Short mmCIF file of C-alpha atoms and ligand atoms in Angstrom, two decimals:
data_model
loop_
_atom_site.label_atom_id
_atom_site.label_comp_id
_atom_site.label_asym_id
_atom_site.label_seq_id
_atom_site.Cartn_x
_atom_site.Cartn_y
_atom_site.Cartn_z
CA MET A 1 -127.52 26.94 -86.49
CA GLY A 2 -129.30 25.24 -89.38
CA LYS A 3 -129.47 21.75 -90.83
CA SER A 4 -126.59 20.79 -93.10
CA SER A 5 -123.86 18.36 -93.99
CA LYS A 6 -121.80 20.00 -91.24
CA ASP A 7 -123.75 17.62 -88.97
CA LYS A 8 -121.57 14.83 -90.25
CA ARG A 9 -118.27 16.69 -90.20
CA ASP A 10 -118.35 18.91 -87.14
CA LEU A 11 -118.96 16.95 -83.98
CA TYR A 12 -119.46 20.03 -81.80
CA TYR A 13 -122.10 21.27 -84.22
CA ARG A 14 -124.08 18.02 -83.92
CA LYS A 15 -123.42 17.63 -80.18
CA ALA A 16 -124.85 21.14 -79.62
CA LYS A 17 -128.11 20.13 -81.26
CA GLU A 18 -128.25 16.85 -79.32
CA GLU A 19 -127.70 18.62 -76.02
CA GLY A 20 -130.10 21.47 -76.79
CA TYR A 21 -127.59 24.28 -77.29
CA ARG A 22 -128.38 26.92 -79.89
CA ALA A 23 -124.76 27.11 -81.13
CA ARG A 24 -121.56 25.08 -80.93
CA SER A 25 -119.92 28.05 -79.14
CA ALA A 26 -121.42 26.65 -75.92
CA TYR A 27 -118.50 24.18 -75.79
CA LYS A 28 -115.95 27.00 -75.95
CA LEU A 29 -117.34 28.49 -72.75
CA LEU A 30 -117.67 25.06 -71.10
CA GLN A 31 -114.07 24.15 -71.96
CA LEU A 32 -112.79 27.52 -70.72
CA ASN A 33 -114.65 26.86 -67.48
CA ASP A 34 -113.13 23.37 -67.21
CA ASN A 35 -109.76 25.06 -66.84
CA PHE A 36 -110.60 28.29 -65.01
CA HIS A 37 -113.77 27.37 -63.03
CA PHE A 38 -115.21 30.88 -63.17
CA LEU A 39 -118.77 29.44 -63.37
CA ASP A 40 -118.27 27.09 -60.43
CA ASP A 41 -117.91 29.83 -57.82
CA PRO A 42 -120.89 29.45 -55.43
CA SER A 43 -120.81 33.20 -54.71
CA LEU A 44 -121.43 34.07 -58.38
CA LYS A 45 -124.54 36.29 -58.47
CA ARG A 46 -124.61 38.73 -61.35
CA VAL A 47 -123.32 37.86 -64.82
CA VAL A 48 -123.37 39.88 -68.06
CA ASP A 49 -123.23 38.05 -71.41
CA LEU A 50 -122.25 40.58 -74.11
CA CYS A 51 -122.88 39.88 -77.81
CA ALA A 52 -124.97 36.92 -76.73
CA ALA A 53 -127.19 35.93 -79.72
CA PRO A 54 -128.33 33.32 -80.54
CA GLY A 55 -127.73 32.50 -76.88
CA SER A 56 -125.70 29.32 -76.31
CA TRP A 57 -123.40 31.01 -73.76
CA SER A 58 -126.48 32.31 -71.93
CA GLN A 59 -127.88 28.77 -71.95
CA VAL A 60 -124.65 27.54 -70.32
CA LEU A 61 -124.91 30.33 -67.72
CA SER A 62 -128.56 29.53 -67.04
CA ARG A 63 -127.83 25.81 -66.57
CA LYS A 64 -124.74 26.41 -64.40
CA LEU A 65 -126.27 29.09 -62.18
CA PHE A 66 -129.82 27.82 -61.81
CA GLU A 67 -130.03 24.08 -62.46
CA GLY A 68 -130.75 22.07 -59.33
CA SER A 69 -131.09 25.08 -57.07
CA ASP A 70 -133.53 27.90 -56.54
CA GLN A 71 -131.18 30.87 -56.61
CA GLN A 72 -133.51 33.87 -56.37
CA ASP A 73 -130.68 36.38 -55.94
CA ARG A 74 -128.82 35.38 -59.12
CA ARG A 75 -129.21 37.41 -62.28
CA ILE A 76 -128.02 36.99 -65.89
CA VAL A 77 -128.30 39.80 -68.44
CA ALA A 78 -127.63 39.01 -72.11
CA VAL A 79 -127.06 41.81 -74.64
CA ASP A 80 -127.01 41.67 -78.44
CA LEU A 81 -127.81 43.85 -81.43
CA GLN A 82 -130.10 41.05 -82.60
CA THR A 83 -133.30 39.86 -80.99
CA MET A 84 -132.90 36.71 -78.90
CA SER A 85 -135.53 34.07 -78.19
CA PRO A 86 -136.17 33.80 -74.45
CA ILE A 87 -133.95 31.64 -72.21
CA ASP A 88 -134.94 30.60 -68.69
CA HIS A 89 -133.48 32.88 -65.99
CA VAL A 90 -131.90 35.24 -68.55
CA THR A 91 -132.97 38.85 -69.14
CA THR A 92 -132.27 39.74 -72.76
CA LEU A 93 -131.54 43.26 -73.96
CA GLN A 94 -131.50 44.18 -77.63
CA ALA A 95 -128.81 46.84 -77.56
CA ASP A 96 -125.44 47.96 -78.88
CA ILE A 97 -122.64 47.27 -76.38
CA THR A 98 -120.76 50.32 -77.67
CA HIS A 99 -123.60 52.66 -76.60
CA PRO A 100 -123.34 54.25 -73.11
CA ARG A 101 -127.08 53.79 -72.50
CA THR A 102 -126.54 50.01 -72.55
CA LEU A 103 -124.41 50.24 -69.38
CA GLN A 104 -127.17 52.16 -67.61
CA ARG A 105 -129.75 49.55 -68.62
CA ILE A 106 -127.55 46.71 -67.29
CA LEU A 107 -126.91 48.50 -63.99
CA GLN A 108 -130.64 49.17 -63.61
CA LEU A 109 -131.37 45.46 -64.05
CA PHE A 110 -128.79 44.67 -61.34
CA GLY A 111 -130.32 47.26 -58.98
CA ASP A 112 -127.05 49.23 -59.24
CA GLU A 113 -125.11 46.30 -57.75
CA PRO A 114 -121.83 45.38 -59.51
CA ALA A 115 -121.39 42.23 -61.60
CA ASP A 116 -119.14 39.29 -60.70
CA LEU A 117 -118.46 38.23 -64.26
CA VAL A 118 -118.66 39.79 -67.75
CA ILE A 119 -118.27 37.53 -70.79
CA SER A 120 -118.15 38.61 -74.41
CA ASP A 121 -118.16 36.48 -77.56
CA GLY A 122 -118.54 39.53 -79.79
CA ALA A 123 -117.75 39.37 -83.47
CA PRO A 124 -118.58 42.04 -86.02
CA ASP A 125 -119.77 41.14 -89.52
CA VAL A 126 -116.57 40.32 -91.42
CA THR A 127 -115.74 42.18 -94.61
CA GLY A 128 -112.93 39.88 -95.77
CA LEU A 129 -110.47 42.80 -95.53
CA HIS A 130 -108.30 41.32 -92.77
CA ASP A 131 -106.83 44.56 -91.43
CA LEU A 132 -110.24 46.19 -91.22
CA ASP A 133 -111.85 43.09 -89.66
CA GLU A 134 -109.07 42.87 -87.07
CA TYR A 135 -109.41 46.57 -86.24
CA VAL A 136 -113.22 46.40 -85.83
CA GLN A 137 -112.92 43.25 -83.68
CA GLN A 138 -110.36 44.99 -81.47
CA GLN A 139 -112.68 47.99 -81.09
CA LEU A 140 -115.48 45.65 -80.03
CA VAL A 141 -113.23 44.03 -77.41
CA MET A 142 -112.28 47.48 -76.08
CA SER A 143 -115.98 48.43 -75.85
CA ALA A 144 -116.69 45.21 -73.96
CA LEU A 145 -113.74 45.95 -71.65
CA GLN A 146 -114.93 49.53 -71.11
CA LEU A 147 -118.37 48.26 -70.12
CA ALA A 148 -116.80 45.58 -67.90
CA CYS A 149 -114.68 48.21 -66.09
CA CYS A 150 -117.85 50.17 -65.25
CA VAL A 151 -119.92 47.22 -64.12
CA LEU A 152 -117.47 44.73 -62.49
CA LYS A 153 -116.89 44.44 -58.77
CA PRO A 154 -113.28 44.35 -57.48
CA LYS A 155 -111.80 40.85 -58.06
CA GLY A 156 -114.44 40.20 -60.75
CA SER A 157 -113.63 38.40 -64.02
CA PHE A 158 -113.80 39.30 -67.71
CA ILE A 159 -113.68 36.73 -70.53
CA ALA A 160 -113.63 37.92 -74.15
CA LYS A 161 -113.08 36.57 -77.61
CA VAL A 162 -110.04 38.03 -79.39
CA PHE A 163 -108.24 37.42 -82.65
CA ARG A 164 -104.52 36.96 -82.17
CA GLY A 165 -103.44 39.50 -84.72
CA ARG A 166 -100.35 41.70 -84.84
CA ASP A 167 -101.38 44.04 -82.00
CA ILE A 168 -102.59 41.47 -79.53
CA ASP A 169 -99.64 41.99 -77.13
CA LEU A 170 -100.74 45.58 -76.61
CA LEU A 171 -104.18 44.35 -75.54
CA TYR A 172 -102.58 41.85 -73.14
CA SER A 173 -100.52 44.61 -71.51
CA GLN A 174 -103.61 46.81 -71.17
CA LEU A 175 -105.55 43.96 -69.58
CA ALA A 176 -102.64 43.23 -67.22
CA CYS A 177 -103.05 46.76 -65.80
CA LEU A 178 -106.65 46.05 -64.88
CA PHE A 179 -106.59 42.38 -63.79
CA THR A 180 -104.18 40.43 -61.61
CA HIS A 181 -104.26 37.34 -63.90
CA VAL A 182 -104.54 37.45 -67.69
CA THR A 183 -104.34 34.29 -69.82
CA CYS A 184 -104.87 33.73 -73.51
CA ALA A 185 -106.86 30.49 -73.81
CA LYS A 186 -107.76 28.34 -76.80
CA PRO A 187 -110.58 25.81 -76.26
CA ARG A 188 -110.36 22.59 -78.29
CA SER A 189 -113.75 23.38 -79.81
CA SER A 190 -112.26 26.53 -81.37
CA ARG A 191 -110.75 25.57 -84.73
CA SER A 192 -106.98 25.59 -84.58
CA THR A 193 -106.93 27.04 -88.08
CA SER A 194 -108.65 30.17 -86.74
CA LEU A 195 -106.89 33.05 -84.97
CA GLU A 196 -109.71 33.06 -82.45
CA ALA A 197 -108.79 32.77 -78.78
CA PHE A 198 -110.19 34.02 -75.48
CA VAL A 199 -108.65 36.32 -72.90
CA VAL A 200 -109.47 35.09 -69.42
CA CYS A 201 -108.93 38.02 -67.05
CA GLN A 202 -109.33 37.37 -63.34
CA GLY A 203 -108.99 39.59 -60.28
CA TYR A 204 -110.30 42.95 -61.46
CA GLN A 205 -108.10 45.59 -59.86
CA PRO A 206 -108.15 48.94 -61.64
CA PRO A 207 -105.40 51.49 -60.83
CA ALA A 208 -106.09 53.16 -57.46
CA ASP A 209 -106.12 56.67 -58.97
CA TRP A 210 -108.61 55.84 -61.75
CA THR A 211 -112.40 55.81 -61.54
CA PRO A 212 -114.01 54.37 -64.67
CA LYS A 213 -116.89 56.56 -65.79
CA LEU A 214 -118.65 56.41 -69.13
CA ASP A 215 -118.95 59.79 -70.81
CA PRO A 216 -120.89 59.68 -74.12
CA SER A 217 -118.73 62.48 -75.52
CA GLN A 218 -115.51 60.46 -75.06
CA SER A 219 -114.08 57.78 -77.32
CA VAL A 220 -112.98 54.39 -75.91
CA GLN A 221 -109.36 55.55 -76.28
CA GLN A 222 -110.08 58.70 -74.18
CA PHE A 223 -111.83 56.57 -71.55
CA PHE A 224 -108.69 54.48 -71.03
CA GLN A 225 -106.04 57.11 -71.77
CA HIS A 226 -104.95 57.73 -68.16
CA CYS A 227 -104.87 54.13 -67.06
CA LEU A 228 -103.58 51.96 -69.90
CA PRO A 229 -99.96 51.67 -71.11
CA ASN A 230 -98.71 51.52 -74.68
CA GLY A 231 -96.01 48.92 -74.02
CA LYS A 232 -96.22 45.19 -74.66
CA HIS A 233 -96.89 42.29 -72.35
CA ILE A 234 -96.89 38.59 -73.23
CA ALA A 235 -99.84 36.69 -71.78
CA PRO A 236 -99.39 33.01 -70.95
CA PHE A 237 -101.15 30.71 -73.42
CA MET A 238 -103.34 27.76 -72.39
CA ALA A 239 -105.11 25.09 -74.46
CA CYS A 240 -108.46 24.22 -72.82
CA GLY A 241 -110.49 21.01 -72.85
CA SER A 242 -109.20 17.52 -72.14
CA LEU A 243 -107.29 15.60 -74.78
CA GLU A 244 -110.22 13.16 -74.95
CA SER A 245 -112.57 15.92 -76.16
CA PHE A 246 -113.24 16.22 -79.87
CA ASP A 247 -110.77 18.07 -82.05
CA SER A 248 -112.74 20.73 -83.92
CA ASP A 249 -110.53 20.43 -87.00
CA ALA A 250 -110.74 16.66 -87.32
CA THR A 251 -113.17 14.63 -89.42
CA TYR A 252 -114.61 11.78 -87.37
CA THR A 253 -115.66 8.65 -89.21
CA SER A 254 -115.28 5.63 -86.99
CA THR A 255 -114.73 6.20 -83.30
CA CYS A 256 -117.37 8.60 -82.13
CA SER A 257 -120.68 7.45 -80.69
CA THR A 258 -122.60 10.41 -82.11
CA ASP A 259 -121.30 9.69 -85.59
CA PRO A 260 -123.94 7.99 -87.76
CA ILE A 261 -121.32 5.83 -89.47
CA ALA A 262 -119.79 4.66 -86.19
CA THR A 263 -123.17 3.72 -84.75
CA GLY A 264 -123.92 1.70 -87.86
CA ASP A 265 -126.86 3.94 -88.65
CA LYS A 266 -125.99 5.47 -91.99
CA HIS A 267 -129.44 7.00 -92.19
CA LYS A 268 -129.33 8.73 -88.83
CA PRO A 269 -131.22 11.91 -89.63
CA SER A 270 -129.81 15.36 -89.50
CA LEU A 271 -131.15 17.16 -86.41
CA ASN A 272 -133.34 20.23 -86.48
CA PRO A 273 -131.90 23.48 -85.13
CA VAL A 274 -132.48 23.95 -81.40
CA GLN A 275 -133.80 27.46 -81.94
CA GLN A 276 -134.81 28.90 -85.30
CA PRO A 277 -133.21 32.30 -86.02
CA THR A 278 -135.65 35.05 -85.01
CA ASN A 279 -135.25 37.24 -88.08
CA PRO A 280 -132.60 35.87 -90.43
CA PRO A 281 -131.45 38.01 -93.37
CA TYR A 282 -132.23 35.15 -95.79
CA LYS A 283 -135.98 35.13 -94.86
CA GLN A 284 -136.92 37.56 -97.65
CA ALA A 285 -134.85 35.63 -100.22
CA LEU A 286 -136.59 32.34 -99.30
CA LEU A 287 -139.99 33.96 -99.67
CA LEU A 288 -139.11 35.36 -103.10
CA LYS A 289 -137.69 31.99 -104.17
CA ARG A 290 -140.88 30.16 -103.18
CA GLN A 291 -142.87 32.67 -105.21
CA GLY A 292 -140.50 32.20 -108.16
CA ARG A 293 -139.57 35.87 -107.97
CA LEU A 294 -135.90 35.47 -107.03
CA SER A 295 -133.77 36.46 -109.97
CA ARG A 296 -130.02 36.38 -110.16
CA HIS A 297 -128.05 39.09 -111.94
CA VAL A 298 -125.96 37.66 -114.78
CA ARG A 299 -123.06 39.81 -115.91
N1 SAM B 301 -121.96 33.73 -77.69
C1 SAM B 301 -123.04 33.60 -78.67
C2 SAM B 301 -123.67 32.24 -78.48
O1 SAM B 301 -123.07 31.43 -77.80
O2 SAM B 301 -124.76 32.03 -79.00
C3 SAM B 301 -122.53 33.80 -80.09
C4 SAM B 301 -122.14 35.22 -80.38
S1 SAM B 301 -121.90 35.55 -82.09
C5 SAM B 301 -120.40 34.74 -82.42
C6 SAM B 301 -121.43 37.24 -82.12
C7 SAM B 301 -122.55 38.20 -81.80
O3 SAM B 301 -121.98 39.51 -81.62
C8 SAM B 301 -123.59 38.37 -82.91
O4 SAM B 301 -124.83 37.88 -82.46
C9 SAM B 301 -123.66 39.90 -83.12
O5 SAM B 301 -124.97 40.39 -83.28
C10 SAM B 301 -123.05 40.42 -81.82
N2 SAM B 301 -122.55 41.80 -81.90
C11 SAM B 301 -121.63 42.30 -82.77
N3 SAM B 301 -121.46 43.62 -82.53
C12 SAM B 301 -122.26 43.95 -81.48
C13 SAM B 301 -122.52 45.17 -80.77
N4 SAM B 301 -121.91 46.31 -81.09
N5 SAM B 301 -123.41 45.15 -79.74
C14 SAM B 301 -124.05 43.99 -79.41
N6 SAM B 301 -123.85 42.81 -80.05
C15 SAM B 301 -122.97 42.80 -81.06
#
């Protein structure tokens, strides 16, 4: 999260920097929790944060699970393809969630004990080809679900980002076979112009005759083939976050205390990022530009 004019337009973006979160996504998790309270359960011990970089969801987990109490037996594991700067009380793993070895590494960190909660905010790099992007996103959700099925304890919860494309009802019906409650939730901090939403799946209860086991030679489809249906199911929809919270699509100019114009301070400076990216792809380009060696191809 860098420094830009978005500071003035996107209140969640600025609020994240003020409150020390590495990304505005933190408010999506907080608003989901306001409605579903999955982070308020005092018996919550082991949590997996999939696709976690730069780490704002892990920061929320760390604050919720550890602030104000010395909870030695609690454990948070955060996984991402990218390196993550350290976060208090969080063990970070640089790994691919679609690789079977990642499951083993998570289970090792939990001492082979099951997790209470798996959350995933995974998003692949978009190509701009909508069908392809939707397909790859769906594959990522299925990989997160596969991992969750192998690591969750009975009655555990799974929260994952989805895009409400054409085939979303199939995903809902598959989730409904594995969890007693499945809701599609849209936090107010998620732009209403985006298809993004979150499936909140509670009460993990896999079919009695199915034992989830990761086999590296099997595809995700083969893993689920004996337990998931092909029919459709409609999940209830819920908007999350109170009506007083900021609308992520609105432009605030006069009523918000964090808005420079509202506070009468037109020169209120843009805030620095909470955490600089560890190895951003633009690093090389900046270096070349400083050295005057960045040339642009002209057709
Ligand atoms: N929840 C994060 C936060 O609050 O800071 C933001 C997550 S960001 C929207 C999506 C992340 O998914 C990216 O960091 C990307 O590297 C990660 N990702 C995509 N595919 C992945 C994969 N196969 N394995 C692990 N991470 C993956």
